Coordinates of C-alpha atoms and ligand atoms in Angstrom, one line a residue:
M1 CA 239.5 -30.3 -60.9
I2 CA 239.9 -30.6 -64.6
F3 CA 243.2 -32.6 -64.5
E4 CA 244.5 -35.4 -62.3
P5 CA 244.4 -34.4 -58.5
Q6 CA 247.6 -34.2 -56.5
K7 CA 247.7 -37.3 -54.7
Y8 CA 251.2 -36.8 -53.1
Q9 CA 249.7 -34.0 -51.0
I10 CA 248.4 -36.4 -48.3
S11 CA 251.6 -38.1 -47.9
D12 CA 253.8 -35.0 -47.1
E13 CA 255.3 -34.9 -43.7
P14 CA 256.7 -31.9 -41.8
R15 CA 260.6 -31.5 -42.2
K16 CA 260.8 -34.3 -44.8
P17 CA 262.0 -33.3 -48.3
F18 CA 259.2 -33.0 -50.8
I19 CA 260.5 -32.0 -54.2
S20 CA 261.0 -34.7 -56.6
T21 CA 262.9 -33.6 -59.7
S22 CA 261.6 -36.6 -61.9
E23 CA 257.9 -35.8 -60.9
I24 CA 258.1 -32.2 -61.8
E25 CA 260.0 -32.8 -65.0
S26 CA 257.5 -35.4 -65.9
I27 CA 254.5 -33.2 -65.3
L28 CA 256.1 -30.5 -67.4
E29 CA 256.8 -33.0 -70.2
N30 CA 253.2 -34.2 -70.2
A31 CA 251.5 -30.9 -70.2
V32 CA 249.7 -29.8 -73.5
A33 CA 249.4 -26.1 -73.8
N34 CA 246.6 -25.6 -76.3
E35 CA 244.0 -22.8 -76.2
K36 CA 241.3 -25.2 -74.8
N37 CA 243.5 -26.3 -72.0
V38 CA 244.9 -22.8 -71.1
K39 CA 241.4 -21.3 -71.0
L40 CA 240.1 -24.1 -68.8
V41 CA 242.9 -23.7 -66.3
I42 CA 242.4 -19.9 -66.2
E43 CA 238.6 -20.3 -65.6
K44 CA 239.4 -22.4 -62.6
S45 CA 241.7 -19.9 -61.1
L46 CA 239.2 -17.2 -61.7
N47 CA 236.8 -19.3 -59.8
K48 CA 239.0 -18.9 -56.8
Q49 CA 240.8 -22.3 -56.9
R50 CA 244.3 -22.9 -56.4
L51 CA 245.9 -24.7 -59.4
S52 CA 247.5 -28.3 -59.4
L53 CA 251.0 -28.8 -60.7
Q54 CA 249.6 -30.3 -63.9
E55 CA 247.5 -27.2 -64.3
T56 CA 250.2 -24.8 -63.6
A57 CA 252.4 -26.8 -66.1
I58 CA 249.9 -26.1 -68.9
L59 CA 250.4 -22.4 -68.4
A60 CA 254.2 -22.7 -68.1
K61 CA 254.3 -24.4 -71.2
A62 CA 252.3 -22.1 -73.3
E63 CA 254.6 -20.5 -76.0
D64 CA 252.3 -19.2 -78.5
P65 CA 252.0 -15.1 -78.1
K66 CA 248.3 -15.5 -78.3
L67 CA 248.1 -17.9 -75.4
I68 CA 250.6 -15.7 -73.5
E69 CA 248.4 -12.9 -73.9
I70 CA 245.3 -15.0 -72.6
I71 CA 247.3 -15.9 -69.5
K72 CA 248.4 -12.2 -68.9
E73 CA 244.9 -11.1 -69.4
G74 CA 243.6 -13.7 -67.0
A75 CA 246.0 -12.5 -64.4
R76 CA 244.8 -9.0 -64.8
E77 CA 241.3 -10.0 -64.6
L78 CA 241.9 -12.1 -61.4
K79 CA 243.7 -9.0 -59.7
K80 CA 240.8 -6.8 -60.7
R81 CA 238.1 -9.1 -59.6
I82 CA 239.8 -10.1 -56.2
Y83 CA 242.4 -7.8 -55.1
G84 CA 241.3 -4.1 -56.1
N85 CA 243.9 -1.4 -56.5
R86 CA 246.0 -1.1 -53.3
I87 CA 249.7 -1.8 -53.3
V88 CA 251.5 -2.4 -49.9
L89 CA 254.8 -0.5 -49.6
F90 CA 257.9 -1.6 -47.5
A91 CA 261.6 -1.0 -47.3
P92 CA 264.5 -3.4 -46.9
L93 CA 267.0 -2.7 -44.4
Y94 CA 270.4 -4.5 -44.6
V95 CA 271.7 -4.9 -41.1
G96 CA 274.8 -6.9 -41.8
N97 CA 276.7 -8.5 -44.7
L98 CA 279.1 -10.8 -42.8
C99 CA 278.6 -14.2 -44.4
S100 CA 280.2 -17.6 -44.0
N101 CA 278.4 -19.2 -47.2
N102 CA 279.6 -19.0 -50.9
C103 CA 276.7 -18.6 -53.0
K104 CA 278.2 -18.0 -56.3
Y105 CA 275.6 -15.2 -57.4
C106 CA 276.0 -13.2 -54.2
G107 CA 278.3 -10.1 -53.7
F108 CA 278.2 -11.0 -49.9
R109 CA 279.7 -14.5 -50.3
A110 CA 282.7 -15.2 -48.1
S111 CA 285.2 -15.6 -50.9
N112 CA 284.6 -12.1 -52.2
K113 CA 287.4 -10.2 -50.8
N114 CA 286.3 -7.0 -52.4
A115 CA 283.2 -6.7 -50.2
D116 CA 283.2 -4.1 -47.5
R117 CA 282.0 -6.1 -44.4
K118 CA 279.8 -4.3 -42.1
T119 CA 277.4 -5.0 -39.3
L120 CA 275.3 -2.0 -38.0
S121 CA 275.6 -1.1 -34.4
I122 CA 272.6 -0.5 -32.4
D123 CA 273.2 3.2 -32.9
E124 CA 273.8 3.0 -36.6
L125 CA 270.8 0.8 -36.8
S126 CA 268.6 3.3 -34.9
E127 CA 269.9 6.1 -37.2
N128 CA 268.9 4.1 -40.2
I129 CA 265.5 3.5 -38.8
V130 CA 265.0 7.1 -37.9
A131 CA 265.9 8.0 -41.6
L132 CA 263.3 5.5 -42.8
E133 CA 260.7 6.7 -40.6
Q134 CA 261.3 10.4 -41.6
N135 CA 260.7 9.2 -45.1
G136 CA 257.4 7.9 -44.4
Q137 CA 258.1 4.1 -44.0
K138 CA 256.1 1.9 -41.7
R139 CA 257.1 -1.6 -42.8
L140 CA 260.6 -3.0 -42.8
I141 CA 262.2 -6.2 -43.9
L142 CA 265.5 -6.6 -42.1
V143 CA 268.1 -8.5 -44.1
F144 CA 271.2 -10.4 -42.8
G145 CA 274.1 -12.4 -44.3
E146 CA 274.5 -16.0 -42.8
H147 CA 277.0 -15.8 -40.0
A148 CA 277.3 -17.0 -36.5
K149 CA 277.1 -13.5 -35.2
Y150 CA 273.5 -13.2 -36.6
D151 CA 271.9 -15.7 -34.2
A152 CA 268.3 -15.4 -33.0
D153 CA 269.2 -13.2 -30.1
F154 CA 271.0 -10.7 -32.3
I155 CA 268.1 -10.7 -34.8
A156 CA 265.6 -10.4 -32.0
K157 CA 267.6 -7.4 -30.6
A158 CA 267.5 -5.8 -34.1
V159 CA 263.9 -6.3 -34.3
E160 CA 263.2 -4.6 -30.8
T161 CA 265.3 -1.7 -32.0
A162 CA 263.2 -1.2 -35.0
Y163 CA 259.9 -1.3 -32.9
S164 CA 261.1 1.0 -30.3
V165 CA 262.8 3.9 -32.2
K166 CA 260.3 6.6 -33.0
S167 CA 260.8 10.0 -34.9
G168 CA 258.0 12.4 -34.8
N169 CA 255.0 10.7 -36.0
G170 CA 257.2 8.0 -37.5
E171 CA 257.2 4.4 -36.2
I172 CA 257.9 1.0 -37.6
R173 CA 254.8 -1.1 -37.3
R174 CA 255.8 -4.3 -39.0
V175 CA 259.2 -6.0 -39.1
N176 CA 259.9 -8.9 -41.5
I177 CA 263.0 -10.9 -41.6
N178 CA 265.1 -12.3 -44.5
A179 CA 267.9 -14.3 -42.8
A180 CA 269.6 -17.7 -42.6
P181 CA 267.1 -20.4 -41.2
L182 CA 267.2 -20.9 -37.6
D183 CA 266.6 -23.7 -35.3
L184 CA 263.2 -24.3 -33.5
E185 CA 264.3 -22.4 -30.4
G186 CA 265.7 -19.5 -32.6
F187 CA 262.3 -19.3 -34.5
K188 CA 260.4 -19.3 -31.2
K189 CA 262.5 -16.3 -30.1
L190 CA 261.7 -14.4 -33.2
H191 CA 258.0 -15.2 -32.9
E192 CA 258.1 -13.7 -29.3
A193 CA 259.9 -10.7 -30.6
G194 CA 256.9 -10.1 -32.8
I195 CA 258.1 -10.4 -36.3
G196 CA 255.8 -10.5 -39.3
T197 CA 257.0 -12.6 -42.0
F198 CA 260.1 -14.8 -41.9
Q199 CA 261.5 -15.4 -45.5
V200 CA 263.8 -18.1 -46.7
F201 CA 264.1 -18.4 -50.5
Q202 CA 265.2 -21.8 -51.7
E203 CA 267.0 -20.0 -54.6
T204 CA 266.8 -23.1 -56.9
Y205 CA 264.6 -26.1 -56.2
H206 CA 266.7 -28.2 -58.6
K207 CA 269.0 -30.0 -56.4
E208 CA 271.9 -30.6 -58.8
T209 CA 271.9 -26.9 -59.7
Y210 CA 271.6 -25.9 -56.0
E211 CA 274.6 -27.9 -55.3
Y212 CA 276.6 -26.2 -58.1
Y213 CA 275.9 -22.7 -56.7
H214 CA 276.2 -23.5 -53.0
T215 CA 279.4 -25.4 -52.3
S216 CA 280.3 -24.6 -48.8
G217 CA 278.9 -23.4 -45.5
K218 CA 275.5 -24.3 -43.9
K219 CA 273.6 -23.1 -47.0
A220 CA 275.1 -25.9 -49.1
D221 CA 272.6 -28.5 -47.5
Y222 CA 269.7 -28.4 -49.9
N223 CA 267.2 -30.3 -47.8
Y224 CA 268.1 -28.4 -44.5
R225 CA 266.9 -25.2 -46.5
L226 CA 264.2 -26.8 -48.2
T227 CA 262.5 -27.7 -44.9
S228 CA 263.6 -24.8 -42.9
L229 CA 260.2 -23.1 -42.9
D230 CA 258.6 -26.3 -41.6
T231 CA 260.6 -25.7 -38.6
A232 CA 259.5 -22.1 -38.4
Q233 CA 255.9 -23.4 -38.5
Q234 CA 256.5 -25.9 -35.7
A235 CA 257.9 -23.1 -33.7
G236 CA 254.6 -21.2 -34.1
L237 CA 255.5 -19.0 -36.8
D238 CA 252.8 -19.4 -39.2
D239 CA 253.7 -16.4 -41.4
V240 CA 256.4 -17.5 -43.8
G241 CA 257.6 -16.3 -47.2
I242 CA 259.1 -18.7 -49.8
G243 CA 261.0 -17.6 -53.1
A244 CA 263.1 -18.7 -55.9
L245 CA 265.9 -16.7 -57.5
F246 CA 265.2 -16.7 -61.1
G247 CA 268.0 -17.2 -63.5
L248 CA 269.8 -20.2 -61.9
Y249 CA 267.7 -23.0 -63.4
D250 CA 264.8 -23.4 -65.9
W251 CA 262.1 -21.1 -64.8
R252 CA 259.4 -23.4 -65.5
F253 CA 260.8 -26.0 -63.0
E254 CA 261.0 -23.2 -60.3
V255 CA 257.4 -22.0 -61.0
L256 CA 256.1 -25.7 -60.5
S257 CA 258.4 -26.1 -57.5
L258 CA 257.0 -22.9 -55.8
V259 CA 253.6 -24.3 -56.2
R260 CA 254.8 -27.6 -54.8
H261 CA 256.2 -25.9 -51.9
T262 CA 253.0 -24.1 -51.3
N263 CA 251.1 -27.4 -51.3
H264 CA 253.5 -28.9 -48.9
L265 CA 252.9 -26.1 -46.5
E266 CA 249.3 -26.3 -46.9
A267 CA 249.3 -30.2 -46.5
C268 CA 251.5 -30.2 -43.3
F269 CA 250.2 -27.1 -41.5
N270 CA 247.0 -26.2 -43.1
V271 CA 248.4 -22.8 -44.1
G272 CA 250.3 -21.8 -47.2
P273 CA 253.1 -19.3 -47.4
H274 CA 252.0 -15.8 -46.7
T275 CA 254.1 -14.4 -49.6
I276 CA 256.2 -15.7 -52.6
S277 CA 259.2 -13.8 -53.9
F278 CA 260.6 -14.0 -57.4
P279 CA 263.9 -12.2 -57.3
R280 CA 265.7 -12.3 -60.6
I281 CA 269.6 -12.5 -60.7
Q282 CA 271.1 -9.2 -60.8
A283 CA 274.8 -8.2 -61.5
A284 CA 277.0 -8.6 -58.3
D285 CA 280.6 -7.9 -57.6
N286 CA 282.6 -11.2 -58.4
S287 CA 279.5 -13.3 -59.2
E288 CA 279.8 -16.4 -61.2
V289 CA 276.5 -17.0 -62.8
R290 CA 276.0 -19.3 -65.7
S291 CA 274.1 -17.9 -68.8
D292 CA 272.1 -20.8 -69.8
Y293 CA 268.9 -20.0 -67.7
I294 CA 269.1 -16.2 -67.6
V295 CA 265.3 -14.9 -67.6
S296 CA 264.3 -12.4 -70.2
D297 CA 262.0 -9.5 -69.4
E298 CA 259.2 -11.1 -71.4
E299 CA 259.7 -14.4 -69.5
F300 CA 259.8 -12.7 -66.2
T301 CA 256.5 -10.9 -66.8
R302 CA 254.9 -14.4 -67.8
I303 CA 256.2 -16.0 -64.6
I304 CA 254.4 -13.4 -62.5
A305 CA 251.0 -13.7 -64.4
I306 CA 251.4 -17.5 -64.0
L307 CA 252.2 -17.5 -60.5
R308 CA 249.2 -15.2 -59.8
L309 CA 246.9 -17.5 -61.4
A310 CA 248.5 -20.6 -59.8
V311 CA 248.3 -19.4 -56.2
P312 CA 245.5 -17.0 -56.2
Y313 CA 245.5 -16.2 -52.4
T314 CA 249.2 -15.8 -51.7
G315 CA 250.7 -12.3 -51.5
M316 CA 253.4 -11.6 -54.3
I317 CA 256.4 -9.5 -53.6
L318 CA 258.1 -7.5 -56.3
T319 CA 261.4 -5.8 -55.4
A320 CA 263.5 -2.9 -56.7
R321 CA 265.8 -5.4 -58.4
E322 CA 263.5 -4.7 -61.3
S323 CA 263.3 -1.6 -63.3
A324 CA 260.4 0.9 -63.1
E325 CA 259.2 -0.2 -66.4
I326 CA 258.9 -3.8 -65.5
R327 CA 257.5 -3.0 -62.2
R328 CA 254.7 -0.9 -64.0
E329 CA 253.7 -3.9 -66.2
V330 CA 253.6 -6.4 -63.7
L331 CA 251.8 -4.6 -60.9
A332 CA 248.7 -5.2 -63.1
Y333 CA 249.1 -9.0 -62.8
G334 CA 248.5 -8.9 -59.1
C335 CA 251.7 -8.2 -57.2
S336 CA 250.6 -7.0 -53.6
Q337 CA 253.7 -5.7 -52.1
I338 CA 256.6 -3.6 -53.5
D339 CA 259.5 -1.8 -51.9
A340 CA 260.2 1.7 -52.5
G341 CA 262.9 4.3 -51.8
T342 CA 265.3 1.1 -51.5
K343 CA 268.9 1.4 -50.7
I344 CA 270.8 -1.8 -50.2
E345 CA 274.3 -0.6 -49.2
I346 CA 274.8 -1.2 -45.5
G347 CA 273.9 2.0 -43.6
A348 CA 272.9 4.0 -46.7
Y349 CA 269.6 5.3 -45.4
A350 CA 271.4 7.5 -42.9
E351 CA 274.2 8.5 -45.2
K352 CA 274.0 12.0 -46.7
F353 CA 276.1 11.1 -49.9
K354 CA 276.6 7.9 -51.6
S355 CA 280.1 6.4 -52.1
E356 CA 281.3 6.0 -55.6
Q357 CA 282.2 2.4 -54.9
E358 CA 278.6 1.4 -54.1
L359 CA 278.7 -2.0 -56.0
K360 CA 281.4 -3.3 -53.6
K361 CA 279.2 -2.8 -50.7
E362 CA 276.1 -4.1 -52.3
Q363 CA 274.9 -7.5 -52.5
F364 CA 273.7 -6.9 -56.2
Q365 CA 272.6 -4.0 -58.2
I366 CA 269.1 -2.6 -58.0
N367 CA 267.3 -1.1 -61.0
D368 CA 264.6 1.1 -59.5
N369 CA 266.3 3.9 -57.5
R370 CA 263.3 6.0 -57.2
S371 CA 262.4 7.7 -53.9
L372 CA 259.5 6.6 -51.8
N373 CA 257.6 9.6 -52.7
D374 CA 258.3 9.3 -56.5
V375 CA 256.9 5.6 -56.4
I376 CA 253.8 6.8 -54.3
D377 CA 253.2 9.7 -56.7
E378 CA 253.4 7.5 -59.7
L379 CA 251.0 4.8 -58.1
I380 CA 248.4 7.5 -57.3
D381 CA 248.8 8.7 -61.1
Q382 CA 248.0 5.0 -62.2
G383 CA 245.1 4.7 -59.9
Y384 CA 246.7 2.5 -57.3
L385 CA 246.0 3.1 -53.7
P386 CA 249.5 3.0 -51.9
S387 CA 249.1 1.4 -48.4
F388 CA 251.3 1.0 -45.4
C389 CA 248.6 -1.1 -43.6
T390 CA 249.6 -3.5 -40.8
A391 CA 246.2 -3.8 -39.2
C392 CA 245.5 -7.6 -39.8
Y393 CA 248.8 -8.7 -38.4
R394 CA 248.6 -6.4 -35.3
L395 CA 244.8 -7.5 -34.7
G396 CA 245.9 -11.2 -34.9
R397 CA 244.0 -11.5 -38.2
T398 CA 246.4 -14.0 -39.7
G399 CA 245.9 -15.6 -43.0
E400 CA 244.8 -12.4 -44.4
H401 CA 245.6 -13.1 -48.0
F402 CA 243.3 -16.1 -47.7
M403 CA 240.5 -13.9 -46.1
E404 CA 241.0 -11.2 -48.8
F405 CA 240.4 -13.8 -51.3
S406 CA 237.8 -15.8 -49.9
V407 CA 235.6 -13.5 -47.6
P408 CA 233.3 -11.3 -49.7
G409 CA 233.8 -7.7 -49.1
F410 CA 237.0 -8.3 -46.9
I411 CA 239.2 -6.1 -49.1
K412 CA 236.8 -3.2 -49.3
R413 CA 235.9 -3.3 -45.7
F414 CA 239.4 -3.9 -44.3
C415 CA 242.3 -3.4 -46.8
T416 CA 241.0 -0.5 -48.8
S417 CA 239.8 1.4 -45.9
N418 CA 243.1 0.9 -43.9
A419 CA 245.1 1.8 -47.1
I420 CA 243.2 5.0 -47.2
L421 CA 243.9 5.8 -43.5
T422 CA 247.5 5.1 -43.9
L423 CA 247.9 6.9 -47.1
A424 CA 246.2 9.8 -45.3
E425 CA 248.9 9.8 -42.5
Y426 CA 251.7 9.6 -45.2
L427 CA 250.3 12.7 -47.1
E428 CA 249.9 14.6 -43.9
D429 CA 253.3 13.8 -42.5
Y430 CA 255.7 13.4 -45.5
A431 CA 254.3 14.0 -49.0
P432 CA 255.2 17.1 -50.9
K433 CA 252.3 19.5 -51.7
A434 CA 251.6 18.2 -55.4
T435 CA 251.6 14.4 -54.1
A436 CA 249.4 15.5 -51.2
E437 CA 246.9 17.1 -53.4
K438 CA 246.4 14.4 -55.9
G439 CA 246.5 11.9 -53.0
W440 CA 243.6 13.5 -51.0
E441 CA 241.6 13.5 -54.4
L442 CA 242.1 9.8 -54.8
I443 CA 241.2 9.4 -51.1
S444 CA 237.9 11.3 -51.6
K445 CA 237.1 9.0 -54.6
S446 CA 238.1 5.8 -52.8
V447 CA 235.8 6.8 -49.8
E448 CA 232.8 7.1 -52.3
D449 CA 233.7 3.7 -53.8
L450 CA 233.4 2.1 -50.4
V451 CA 229.8 3.2 -49.4
E452 CA 228.3 -0.4 -49.6
Y453 CA 231.1 -1.8 -47.4
R454 CA 232.2 0.6 -44.8
N455 CA 230.1 3.3 -42.8
K456 CA 231.1 6.5 -44.8
E457 CA 230.6 8.8 -41.7
D458 CA 232.8 6.6 -39.6
L459 CA 235.6 6.5 -42.2
L460 CA 235.4 10.3 -42.8
G461 CA 235.5 10.9 -39.1
K462 CA 238.8 8.8 -38.8
L463 CA 240.2 10.8 -41.7
E464 CA 239.2 14.2 -39.9
R465 CA 241.0 12.9 -36.8
I466 CA 244.2 12.1 -38.8
R467 CA 244.0 15.6 -40.3
K468 CA 243.9 16.9 -36.7
G469 CA 247.0 14.9 -35.6
E470 CA 245.9 11.5 -34.5
R471 CA 247.7 8.6 -35.8
D472 CA 247.5 4.9 -36.3
L473 CA 243.8 4.5 -36.7
Y474 CA 242.8 1.4 -38.3
Y475 CA 239.9 -1.3 -38.8
Ligands
SAM501 N1 271.7 -14.5 -46.4 C1 270.4 -15.0 -46.2 C2 270.2 -16.0 -47.3 O1 270.9 -16.2 -48.2 O2 269.0 -16.5 -47.2 C3 269.3 -13.8 -46.4 C4 269.7 -12.6 -47.2 S1 270.2 -12.7 -48.8 C5 271.0 -11.2 -48.5 C6 268.5 -12.4 -49.6 C7 268.3 -12.9 -50.8 O3 269.0 -12.1 -52.0 C8 268.8 -14.3 -51.2 O4 268.0 -15.4 -50.7 C9 268.9 -14.4 -52.9 O5 267.7 -14.9 -53.5 C10 269.0 -12.9 -53.2 N2 270.2 -12.7 -54.0 C11 271.4 -13.0 -53.7 N3 272.3 -12.6 -54.7 C12 271.4 -11.9 -55.6 C13 271.8 -11.4 -57.0 N4 273.0 -11.4 -57.3 N5 270.8 -10.9 -57.6 C14 269.4 -10.9 -57.1 N6 269.2 -11.4 -55.8 C15 270.1 -12.1 -55.1
SF4_502 FE1 275.5 -15.2 -47.8 FE2 272.8 -15.0 -48.4 FE3 274.6 -13.8 -49.9 FE4 274.4 -16.5 -49.8 S1 272.8 -15.1 -50.5 S2 276.3 -15.4 -49.9 S3 274.0 -16.7 -47.7 S4 274.1 -13.2 -48.0

């Protein structure tokens, strides 16, 4: 530790609020962002140590373009040294947009009478899953408004449907959830249904701002939301995702709070969040967002570099809310998962033609409308290895981000090898010829890079079996 240790960690208790506004403000106020401090902090992160709030604050306070470049370079270096070049792909599937809350920034809020309300029936859900599978998707996140109808049984049924619907070689191998927090019994049910990550975003950790944006409905209770993932942990769901909606309050405060939330989960449950999400406010029908804290593109890219350095072993999710250009830049800072081929209008994956009135059906606008194959094609061109891997979760290797980070050779032995196998399946089943050709070239090169870590003959044998029609081979 180069700065004061975080004493409060020890006194955290499950389901007890843990964010102190004055503490975070004072840490930010006292942080000195000079070159010496910034470099010391980055060095610590590159040595595989999570940063304290004080250290994170130093990075967040840096304003000099030269320091910002040092931070971004640090994040690029961390990504290169630790994570290698694979990017995991997924698709969000909006199941229903009934909502009894009134989040001022969201197109689904109860008071937005313009919104077309829709909940997919099991048949419609199945049709959408088939469409996603026929595109090549293997990992989904099911998204729901907050409504009495979407209780644990309803969500569990949707999960069961997603796992059971198959189309040709297509199947969904991992289902994550983004829905309203559940109670202990509800979380247990979803754990039994075999979900991957359960995500709940705090939106803003600043209580006063939170109360301004959430005036009615269950979500208006700041502390209930803040501690909801503790309940998930107590129900045995140790795979949780946290997030903040950037643009509601000062981004520096949110970044420190995300680190604080990570510390809290680690202190109470010995395991940090599986993923961190950092959605940025987008235009939404009838939304009312104050302009004071809008995050610029430059700040947004900085936020991602700082988060990468602050929590080196947590997965980072970047969504199609962001444009292809921004996504290109920040992938280099260590985002580990992105969505692709995304449609957020309810039922749209199965629709042949989009309606003119899309915005009314959507929760917000997305800025990267490219198809899954376009994204894969570009990732390959840029030397990334697109991956649909779900092996760790299915083999019970939980805490995989920690392992990736801390077990020497883990990434090459497992993640890269499985990325190669799942990419091969995609190229065989779904890719147009041009993508398939360059994809197989990338695979040949990647196999060569693995010789020290993985028996080449074995990996080539598995690839040959995939070419001959076998599926779902993994390490
Ligand atoms: N209804 C559940 C909830 O609020 O937690 C889950 C689904 S909600 C549809 C998923 C996330 O979308 C929210 O947590 C919020 O961060 C994000 N979101 C809402 N409105 C948005 C907007 N206008 N722009 C970008 N993201 C938004
Ligand atoms: Fe409902 Fe979630 Fe939108 Fe809030 S963010 S209005 S809870 S769907």
